[in-house]
Amino acid sequence: MFDLEKAKIAIIGLGYVGLPLAVEFSKKIFTIGFDIDERRISELEKGYDRTFEIEDNVLSSDTVNLKYSSNIQDTKDCNIYIITVPTPIDDANQPDLEPLIKSSRTVGSVLSKNDVVIYESTVYPGVTEEICVPELEKSSGMKYNKDFFCGYSPERVNPGDKNHTIASIVKVTAGSTPEVAQYVDDLYNQIVVAGTHPASSIKVAEASKVIENTQRDVNIALINELALIFNQMGIDTNEVIDAAATKWNFNKLVPGLVGGHCIGVDPYYLTYKAQELGYQPNIILSSRQINNGMSKYIANQTVKEMIKAGKAIKNSNILILGLAFKEDCPDIRNSKVVDIINELKNCGANINIYDPWVNLSQESELYSNFLTNNPLDSDKRYDAIVVAVAHKQFKSYNSKNYKKMLDGDGVIIDIKNIVDNPTWRL
């Protein structure tokens, strides 16, 4: 019933996860990349990836095994559907499953007998079978594990990371029956050189993914709290970490902002389910509170250092270097740099943002009043510079560059530990 030689794959959602996955599978199996964003499809057909995850020359090559479409009917001949849509949170930090629900309905409308639907989106345990499967059944008119089947294989990509690619990261796999589980595992072994780790159930696979980022969030929160303590003591946190890291079992992390669509979001999926079951996840929620508070803390330190330097805050000019949630990546989803900007704006400062990775025209609606071109090419001077993201371009800046951008005794706030002798460092 399940034959890889007859496989045709549809990847649902062509973002940071879906597009690289589609490219990898197309090297072995006929693949259709589906996305509701018609502009995205048009760009990909022209060989351009706005996320910079795939080189343009790869996309523009004549690959007969990879097609793109914004019409779900074009995927009707496929028998494997892999859903890679985002799973965000709402303003109340509650899971927003709408993209997952809508994509399940869309896929259900084209399902055929014995098709397999695989989810890669990060969720709390139970979402695939308790939320998504009913939507597939409703829109397809078919029965789960009788007419169609499901799998789960959580994504593990790291946006902007060219070393840890899909093929080089062990893939957790699971299926709704033992036979499907083997089929899903065999499928991913077609492209994952590092191998796979079959989980005993879809729920176990779901749980394994959500705790990966939860663990990292908790660990970073500890380092951030230590940074707050050491700053009160007048001790350089990074020096402390370097010293402690000389012990073989010390987990070396650095303080900073925790944003993006994974680490700053996924723990809320787990805490939501835990609280629904009557358990209060104190450590996880406390870690979220610490990490969410870092932007305000950094903004306050910026104001303090400016006042020390004799700078008036109201109508001051502040340059923010970096808007993306991480280095060498254009992704601004859930970027905590935005919170720093808002705090400083509320103090009456005039803000300019420079990020060479972020497309000004694409983000103009939200940031047109703040985004600027390379400040080194301008005569404008700033009362403060906040180095918020460790883009490779910013790592190349030297003291002369900063002197050119600063107005007299302006201050430099270094969040990423990439500036020599800043005014203040996190």
GROMACS .gro file of C-alpha atoms in nm:
model
  426
    1MET     CA    1   0.000   0.000   0.000
    2PHE     CA    2   0.287   0.241   0.079
    3ASP     CA    3   0.549   0.244  -0.194
    4LEU     CA    4   0.822   0.511  -0.196
    5GLU     CA    5   0.883   0.451  -0.565
    6LYS     CA    6   0.533   0.584  -0.631
    7ALA     CA    7   0.565   0.878  -0.393
    8LYS     CA    8   0.467   1.228  -0.500
    9ILE     CA    9   0.512   1.495  -0.234
   10ALA     CA   10   0.331   1.822  -0.169
   11ILE     CA   11   0.498   2.060   0.076
   12ILE     CA   12   0.234   2.290   0.231
   13GLY     CA   13   0.393   2.621   0.329
   14LEU     CA   14   0.714   2.748   0.169
   15GLY     CA   15   0.876   2.945   0.448
   16TYR     CA   16   1.203   2.888   0.632
   17VAL     CA   17   1.111   2.522   0.685
   18GLY     CA   18   0.906   2.427   0.382
   19LEU     CA   19   1.125   2.558   0.101
   20PRO     CA   20   1.451   2.386   0.204
   21LEU     CA   21   1.249   2.068   0.261
   22ALA     CA   22   1.096   2.091  -0.086
   23VAL     CA   23   1.437   2.144  -0.245
   24GLU     CA   24   1.585   1.843  -0.062
   25PHE     CA   25   1.298   1.608  -0.145
   26SER     CA   26   1.296   1.718  -0.510
   27LYS     CA   27   1.645   1.573  -0.546
   28LYS     CA   28   1.490   1.228  -0.496
   29ILE     CA   29   1.114   1.253  -0.545
   30PHE     CA   30   0.876   1.462  -0.754
   31THR     CA   31   0.771   1.751  -0.529
   32ILE     CA   32   0.521   2.036  -0.547
   33GLY     CA   33   0.571   2.335  -0.320
   34PHE     CA   34   0.238   2.496  -0.226
   35ASP     CA   35   0.188   2.834  -0.062
   36ILE     CA   36  -0.113   3.065  -0.043
   37ASP     CA   37   0.115   3.365  -0.098
   38GLU     CA   38   0.102   3.418  -0.475
   39ARG     CA   39   0.388   3.669  -0.462
   40ARG     CA   40   0.603   3.410  -0.288
   41ILE     CA   41   0.527   3.155  -0.561
   42SER     CA   42   0.606   3.410  -0.832
   43GLU     CA   43   0.940   3.493  -0.669
   44LEU     CA   44   1.036   3.127  -0.637
   45GLU     CA   45   0.947   3.057  -0.997
   46LYS     CA   46   1.185   3.339  -1.090
   47GLY     CA   47   1.458   3.187  -0.875
   48TYR     CA   48   1.446   3.426  -0.579
   49ASP     CA   49   1.412   3.328  -0.212
   50ARG     CA   50   1.341   3.627   0.011
   51THR     CA   51   1.442   3.425   0.321
   52PHE     CA   52   1.793   3.364   0.177
   53GLU     CA   53   1.775   3.001   0.291
   54ILE     CA   54   1.825   2.871  -0.064
   55GLU     CA   55   2.079   3.015  -0.307
   56ASP     CA   56   1.924   3.175  -0.615
   57ASN     CA   57   2.132   2.957  -0.847
   58VAL     CA   58   1.977   2.646  -0.688
   59LEU     CA   59   1.624   2.775  -0.738
   60SER     CA   60   1.687   2.895  -1.092
   61SER     CA   61   1.833   2.562  -1.204
   62ASP     CA   62   1.616   2.353  -1.430
   63THR     CA   63   1.479   2.108  -1.172
   64VAL     CA   64   1.207   1.896  -1.329
   65ASN     CA   65   1.124   1.739  -0.994
   66LEU     CA   66   1.022   2.066  -0.823
   67LYS     CA   67   0.719   2.275  -0.912
   68TYR     CA   68   0.546   2.561  -0.728
   69SER     CA   69   0.179   2.650  -0.701
   70SER     CA   70  -0.072   2.857  -0.506
   71ASN     CA   71  -0.357   2.635  -0.629
   72ILE     CA   72  -0.412   2.334  -0.404
   73GLN     CA   73  -0.578   2.146  -0.690
   74ASP     CA   74  -0.235   2.118  -0.852
   75THR     CA   75  -0.135   1.884  -0.569
   76LYS     CA   76  -0.421   1.639  -0.622
   77ASP     CA   77  -0.197   1.373  -0.775
   78CYS     CA   78   0.031   1.378  -0.472
   79ASN     CA   79   0.003   1.103  -0.210
   80ILE     CA   80   0.219   1.256   0.064
   81TYR     CA   81   0.137   1.596   0.211
   82ILE     CA   82   0.389   1.757   0.447
   83ILE     CA   83   0.251   2.056   0.638
   84THR     CA   84   0.512   2.312   0.748
   85VAL     CA   85   0.303   2.617   0.838
   86PRO     CA   86   0.394   2.837   1.137
   87THR     CA   87   0.242   2.788   1.482
   88PRO     CA   88   0.247   3.134   1.646
   89ILE     CA   89   0.096   3.263   1.968
   90ASP     CA   90  -0.164   3.536   2.012
   91ASP     CA   91  -0.144   3.855   2.218
   92ALA     CA   92  -0.234   3.658   2.532
   93ASN     CA   93   0.051   3.409   2.469
   94GLN     CA   94  -0.198   3.139   2.380
   95PRO     CA   95  -0.136   2.895   2.092
   96ASP     CA   96  -0.272   3.020   1.761
   97LEU     CA   97  -0.355   2.703   1.569
   98GLU     CA   98  -0.545   2.880   1.292
   99PRO     CA   99  -0.272   2.833   1.026
  100LEU     CA  100  -0.256   2.463   1.111
  101ILE     CA  101  -0.634   2.423   1.107
  102LYS     CA  102  -0.674   2.605   0.777
  103SER     CA  103  -0.395   2.412   0.610
  104SER     CA  104  -0.549   2.084   0.734
  105ARG     CA  105  -0.881   2.182   0.579
  106THR     CA  106  -0.707   2.274   0.256
  107VAL     CA  107  -0.520   1.945   0.236
  108GLY     CA  108  -0.834   1.752   0.329
  109SER     CA  109  -1.008   1.894   0.024
  110VAL     CA  110  -0.767   1.708  -0.208
  111LEU     CA  111  -0.696   1.391  -0.011
  112SER     CA  112  -0.729   1.056  -0.183
  113LYS     CA  113  -0.749   0.700  -0.053
  114ASN     CA  114  -0.433   0.591   0.138
  115ASP     CA  115  -0.270   0.935   0.130
  116VAL     CA  116  -0.037   1.026   0.417
  117VAL     CA  117  -0.035   1.369   0.583
  118ILE     CA  118   0.280   1.453   0.778
  119TYR     CA  119   0.302   1.751   1.015
  120GLU     CA  120   0.630   1.929   1.089
  121SER     CA  121   0.493   2.232   1.276
  122THR     CA  122   0.581   2.262   1.647
  123VAL     CA  123   0.279   2.190   1.868
  124TYR     CA  124   0.191   2.059   2.211
  125PRO     CA  125   0.136   1.682   2.240
  126GLY     CA  126  -0.200   1.583   2.097
  127VAL     CA  127  -0.254   1.858   1.840
  128THR     CA  128  -0.199   1.638   1.534
  129GLU     CA  129  -0.454   1.374   1.627
  130GLU     CA  130  -0.693   1.582   1.838
  131ILE     CA  131  -0.707   1.905   1.635
  132CYS     CA  132  -0.574   1.842   1.285
  133VAL     CA  133  -0.710   1.495   1.212
  134PRO     CA  134  -1.076   1.596   1.272
  135GLU     CA  135  -1.029   1.881   1.023
  136LEU     CA  136  -0.885   1.639   0.767
  137GLU     CA  137  -1.179   1.404   0.822
  138LYS     CA  138  -1.439   1.680   0.785
  139SER     CA  139  -1.301   1.827   0.464
  140SER     CA  140  -1.213   1.494   0.302
  141GLY     CA  141  -1.515   1.289   0.409
  142MET     CA  142  -1.275   1.006   0.492
  143LYS     CA  143  -1.179   0.820   0.810
  144TYR     CA  144  -0.845   0.844   0.988
  145ASN     CA  145  -0.632   0.528   0.981
  146LYS     CA  146  -0.879   0.367   0.745
  147ASP     CA  147  -0.885   0.591   0.438
  148PHE     CA  148  -0.590   0.821   0.511
  149PHE     CA  149  -0.301   0.825   0.757
  150CYS     CA  150  -0.083   1.073   0.943
  151GLY     CA  151   0.276   1.118   1.047
  152TYR     CA  152   0.474   1.367   1.248
  153SER     CA  153   0.836   1.470   1.204
  154PRO     CA  154   0.924   1.795   1.380
  155GLU     CA  155   1.134   2.050   1.195
  156ARG     CA  156   1.477   2.126   1.337
  157VAL     CA  157   1.607   2.391   1.100
  158ASN     CA  158   1.800   2.691   1.225
  159PRO     CA  159   1.734   2.996   1.003
  160GLY     CA  160   2.050   3.148   0.864
  161ASP     CA  161   2.260   2.844   0.961
  162LYS     CA  162   2.432   2.698   0.655
  163ASN     CA  163   2.608   2.425   0.852
  164HIS     CA  164   2.317   2.254   1.030
  165THR     CA  165   2.100   2.173   0.730
  166ILE     CA  166   1.810   1.929   0.691
  167ALA     CA  167   2.038   1.654   0.568
  168SER     CA  168   2.282   1.690   0.859
  169ILE     CA  169   2.034   1.692   1.151
  170VAL     CA  170   1.889   1.368   1.291
  171LYS     CA  171   1.514   1.361   1.220
  172VAL     CA  172   1.255   1.237   1.470
  173THR     CA  173   0.977   1.049   1.291
  174ALA     CA  174   0.642   0.895   1.388
  175GLY     CA  175   0.332   0.755   1.221
  176SER     CA  176  -0.029   0.679   1.307
  177THR     CA  177   0.018   0.303   1.256
  178PRO     CA  178   0.331   0.087   1.270
  179GLU     CA  179   0.326   0.052   0.892
  180VAL     CA  180   0.291   0.427   0.839
  181ALA     CA  181   0.560   0.496   1.097
  182GLN     CA  182   0.802   0.283   0.896
  183TYR     CA  183   0.694   0.452   0.573
  184VAL     CA  184   0.749   0.801   0.718
  185ASP     CA  185   1.086   0.695   0.856
  186ASP     CA  186   1.192   0.547   0.521
  187LEU     CA  187   1.077   0.866   0.348
  188TYR     CA  188   1.296   1.098   0.555
  189ASN     CA  189   1.589   0.861   0.532
  190GLN     CA  190   1.585   0.939   0.161
  191ILE     CA  191   1.720   1.288   0.236
  192VAL     CA  192   1.858   1.290   0.593
  193VAL     CA  193   2.218   1.171   0.585
  194ALA     CA  194   2.244   1.200   0.965
  195GLY     CA  195   1.970   0.940   1.004
  196THR     CA  196   1.639   0.929   1.187
  197HIS     CA  197   1.505   0.854   1.533
  198PRO     CA  198   1.169   0.672   1.519
  199ALA     CA  199   0.941   0.768   1.808
  200SER     CA  200   0.685   0.526   1.946
  201SER     CA  201   0.392   0.759   1.881
  202ILE     CA  202   0.298   1.092   1.730
  203LYS     CA  203   0.249   1.239   2.079
  204VAL     CA  204   0.603   1.142   2.183
  205ALA     CA  205   0.742   1.306   1.869
  206GLU     CA  206   0.536   1.621   1.933
  207ALA     CA  207   0.658   1.637   2.292
  208SER     CA  208   1.022   1.587   2.193
  209LYS     CA  209   1.014   1.893   1.972
  210VAL     CA  210   0.841   2.129   2.210
  211ILE     CA  211   1.085   2.051   2.494
  212GLU     CA  212   1.390   2.115   2.274
  213ASN     CA  213   1.318   2.487   2.260
  214THR     CA  214   1.170   2.497   2.611
  215GLN     CA  215   1.495   2.364   2.755
  216ARG     CA  216   1.696   2.623   2.565
  217ASP     CA  217   1.463   2.902   2.678
  218VAL     CA  218   1.503   2.800   3.044
  219ASN     CA  219   1.882   2.781   3.012
  220ILE     CA  220   1.906   3.124   2.851
  221ALA     CA  221   1.679   3.268   3.120
  222LEU     CA  222   1.926   3.152   3.385
  223ILE     CA  223   2.213   3.326   3.204
  224ASN     CA  224   2.001   3.640   3.160
  225GLU     CA  225   1.918   3.646   3.530
  226LEU     CA  226   2.285   3.603   3.614
  227ALA     CA  227   2.362   3.898   3.385
  228LEU     CA  228   2.113   4.113   3.577
  229ILE     CA  229   2.277   4.013   3.905
  230PHE     CA  230   2.635   4.061   3.785
  231ASN     CA  231   2.551   4.399   3.635
  232GLN     CA  232   2.442   4.513   3.981
  233MET     CA  233   2.778   4.390   4.111
  234GLY     CA  234   2.976   4.564   3.839
  235ILE     CA  235   3.105   4.233   3.703
  236ASP     CA  236   3.137   4.153   3.331
  237THR     CA  237   2.900   3.859   3.274
  238ASN     CA  238   3.085   3.741   2.963
  239GLU     CA  239   3.412   3.719   3.157
  240VAL     CA  240   3.236   3.514   3.423
  241ILE     CA  241   3.095   3.278   3.159
  242ASP     CA  242   3.435   3.237   2.994
  243ALA     CA  243   3.587   3.144   3.329
  244ALA     CA  244   3.310   2.901   3.421
  245ALA     CA  245   3.322   2.741   3.075
  246THR     CA  246   3.670   2.606   3.149
  247LYS     CA  247   3.491   2.324   3.333
  248TRP     CA  248   3.407   2.038   3.096
  249ASN     CA  249   3.037   2.010   3.187
  250PHE     CA  250   2.944   2.379   3.192
  251ASN     CA  251   2.681   2.465   2.931
  252LYS     CA  252   2.818   2.782   2.774
  253LEU     CA  253   2.542   3.025   2.678
  254VAL     CA  254   2.544   3.404   2.664
  255PRO     CA  255   2.288   3.661   2.780
  256GLY     CA  256   2.066   3.829   2.524
  257LEU     CA  257   1.726   3.867   2.363
  258VAL     CA  258   1.510   3.560   2.308
  259GLY     CA  259   1.282   3.618   2.011
  260GLY     CA  260   1.198   3.451   1.685
  261HIS     CA  261   0.932   3.198   1.600
  262CYS     CA  262   1.071   2.906   1.806
  263ILE     CA  263   1.242   2.957   2.141
  264GLY     CA  264   1.030   3.256   2.239
  265VAL     CA  265   0.706   3.088   2.130
  266ASP     CA  266   0.717   2.711   2.174
  267PRO     CA  267   0.727   2.706   2.557
  268TYR     CA  268   0.383   2.868   2.560
  269TYR     CA  269   0.244   2.566   2.372
  270LEU     CA  270   0.366   2.335   2.646
  271THR     CA  271   0.254   2.561   2.932
  272TYR     CA  272  -0.090   2.599   2.772
  273LYS     CA  273  -0.142   2.224   2.768
  274ALA     CA  274   0.002   2.181   3.117
  275GLN     CA  275  -0.232   2.443   3.263
  276GLU     CA  276  -0.525   2.289   3.077
  277LEU     CA  277  -0.445   1.967   3.263
  278GLY     CA  278  -0.425   2.150   3.596
  279TYR     CA  279  -0.048   2.173   3.633
  280GLN     CA  280   0.129   2.507   3.685
  281PRO     CA  281   0.467   2.501   3.500
  282ASN     CA  282   0.646   2.752   3.723
  283ILE     CA  283   1.002   2.719   3.594
  284ILE     CA  284   0.899   2.750   3.230
  285LEU     CA  285   0.675   3.051   3.289
  286SER     CA  286   0.933   3.224   3.511
  287SER     CA  287   1.192   3.177   3.237
  288ARG     CA  288   0.957   3.333   2.985
  289GLN     CA  289   0.903   3.628   3.218
  290ILE     CA  290   1.279   3.685   3.258
  291ASN     CA  291   1.352   3.659   2.886
  292ASN     CA  292   1.058   3.879   2.789
  293GLY     CA  293   1.180   4.145   3.030
  294MET     CA  294   1.527   4.179   2.880
  295SER     CA  295   1.425   4.435   2.616
  296LYS     CA  296   1.292   4.676   2.876
  297TYR     CA  297   1.602   4.624   3.089
  298ILE     CA  298   1.831   4.704   2.794
  299ALA     CA  299   1.628   5.014   2.705
  300ASN     CA  300   1.650   5.134   3.066
  301GLN     CA  301   2.026   5.081   3.070
  302THR     CA  302   2.054   5.278   2.746
  303VAL     CA  303   1.868   5.569   2.903
  304LYS     CA  304   2.084   5.555   3.216
  305GLU     CA  305   2.408   5.560   3.017
  306MET     CA  306   2.283   5.850   2.805
  307ILE     CA  307   2.196   6.051   3.114
  308LYS     CA  308   2.542   5.979   3.258
  309ALA     CA  309   2.693   6.111   2.934
  310GLY     CA  310   2.490   6.432   2.964
  311LYS     CA  311   2.253   6.344   2.683
  312ALA     CA  312   1.892   6.455   2.695
  313ILE     CA  313   1.660   6.165   2.615
  314LYS     CA  314   1.374   6.361   2.464
  315ASN     CA  315   1.437   6.429   2.095
  316SER     CA  316   1.768   6.242   2.111
  317ASN     CA  317   1.877   6.041   1.807
  318ILE     CA  318   1.934   5.671   1.867
  319LEU     CA  319   2.058   5.420   1.610
  320ILE     CA  320   1.956   5.056   1.645
  321LEU     CA  321   2.189   4.819   1.461
  322GLY     CA  322   1.980   4.516   1.369
  323LEU     CA  323   1.610   4.436   1.357
  324ALA     CA  324   1.604   4.063   1.276
  325PHE     CA  325   1.559   3.820   1.565
  326LYS     CA  326   1.901   3.665   1.501
  327GLU     CA  327   2.224   3.724   1.313
  328ASP     CA  328   2.266   3.691   0.934
  329CYS     CA  329   1.895   3.630   0.880
  330PRO     CA  330   1.614   3.856   0.748
  331ASP     CA  331   1.346   3.709   0.977
  332ILE     CA  332   1.190   3.972   1.205
  333ARG     CA  333   0.907   3.757   1.344
  334ASN     CA  334   0.877   3.810   1.720
  335SER     CA  335   1.198   4.011   1.724
  336LYS     CA  336   1.254   4.148   2.072
  337VAL     CA  337   1.452   4.437   1.922
  338VAL     CA  338   1.110   4.585   1.847
  339ASP     CA  339   1.040   4.602   2.221
  340ILE     CA  340   1.362   4.799   2.279
  341ILE     CA  341   1.259   5.039   2.005
  342ASN     CA  342   0.914   5.090   2.155
  343GLU     CA  343   1.057   5.154   2.503
  344LEU     CA  344   1.298   5.418   2.371
  345LYS     CA  345   1.029   5.578   2.156
  346ASN     CA  346   0.809   5.607   2.464
  347CYS     CA  347   1.091   5.802   2.628
  348GLY     CA  348   1.075   6.058   2.347
  349ALA     CA  349   1.378   5.944   2.147
  350ASN     CA  350   1.400   5.955   1.768
  351ILE     CA  351   1.484   5.609   1.636
  352ASN     CA  352   1.667   5.496   1.325
  353ILE     CA  353   1.711   5.125   1.247
  354TYR     CA  354   1.973   4.982   1.016
  355ASP     CA  355   1.958   4.616   0.919
  356PRO     CA  356   2.133   4.515   0.596
  357TRP     CA  357   1.948   4.181   0.597
  358VAL     CA  358   1.595   4.321   0.616
  359ASN     CA  359   1.427   4.430   0.295
  360LEU     CA  360   1.320   4.790   0.351
  361SER     CA  361   1.043   4.779   0.092
  362GLN     CA  362   0.889   4.461   0.234
  363GLU     CA  363   0.883   4.599   0.588
  364SER     CA  364   0.796   4.957   0.492
  365GLU     CA  365   0.443   4.940   0.627
  366LEU     CA  366   0.563   4.882   0.983
  367TYR     CA  367   0.905   5.043   0.983
  368SER     CA  368   0.914   5.300   0.705
  369ASN     CA  369   0.962   5.582   0.956
  370PHE     CA  370   1.257   5.412   1.123
  371LEU     CA  371   1.453   5.201   0.873
  372THR     CA  372   1.754   5.376   0.727
  373ASN     CA  373   2.031   5.297   0.481
  374ASN     CA  374   2.390   5.233   0.584
  375PRO     CA  375   2.467   5.498   0.851
  376LEU     CA  376   2.835   5.491   0.757
  377ASP     CA  377   2.733   5.652   0.428
  378SER     CA  378   2.548   5.931   0.607
  379ASP     CA  379   2.655   6.249   0.788
  380LYS     CA  380   2.393   6.198   1.060
  381ARG     CA  381   2.527   6.165   1.416
  382TYR     CA  382   2.366   5.972   1.699
  383ASP     CA  383   2.348   6.023   2.074
  384ALA     CA  384   2.340   5.647   2.127
  385ILE     CA  385   2.397   5.333   1.926
  386VAL     CA  386   2.242   5.003   2.034
  387VAL     CA  387   2.414   4.702   1.878
  388ALA     CA  388   2.119   4.461   1.889
  389VAL     CA  389   2.205   4.188   1.635
  390ALA     CA  390   2.543   4.029   1.558
  391HIS     CA  391   2.521   4.047   1.179
  392LYS     CA  392   2.853   3.982   1.008
  393GLN     CA  393   2.846   4.339   0.874
  394PHE     CA  394   2.838   4.479   1.228
  395LYS     CA  395   3.118   4.250   1.343
  396SER     CA  396   3.342   4.423   1.091
  397TYR     CA  397   3.283   4.770   1.242
  398ASN     CA  398   3.581   4.925   1.421
  399SER     CA  399   3.622   5.217   1.662
  400LYS     CA  400   3.658   5.465   1.376
  401ASN     CA  401   3.325   5.352   1.233
  402TYR     CA  402   3.149   5.408   1.564
  403LYS     CA  403   3.320   5.744   1.614
  404LYS     CA  404   3.192   5.855   1.275
  405MET     CA  405   2.834   5.765   1.368
  406LEU     CA  406   2.835   5.907   1.723
  407ASP     CA  407   2.764   6.265   1.823
  408GLY     CA  408   3.044   6.370   2.060
  409ASP     CA  409   3.008   6.178   2.385
  410GLY     CA  410   2.741   5.945   2.249
  411VAL     CA  411   2.712   5.601   2.408
  412ILE     CA  412   2.743   5.251   2.264
  413ILE     CA  413   2.523   4.977   2.408
  414ASP     CA  414   2.650   4.631   2.308
  415ILE     CA  415   2.399   4.351   2.350
  416LYS     CA  416   2.593   4.093   2.146
  417ASN     CA  417   2.947   4.127   2.284
  418ILE     CA  418   3.096   4.226   1.945
  419VAL     CA  419   3.214   4.582   2.020
  420ASP     CA  420   3.554   4.669   2.165
  421ASN     CA  421   3.516   4.889   2.474
  422PRO     CA  422   3.147   4.979   2.454
  423THR     CA  423   2.990   5.218   2.705
  424TRP     CA  424   2.781   4.931   2.844
  425ARG     CA  425   2.762   4.563   2.762
  426LEU     CA  426   2.494   4.312   2.855
   0.00000   0.00000   0.00000
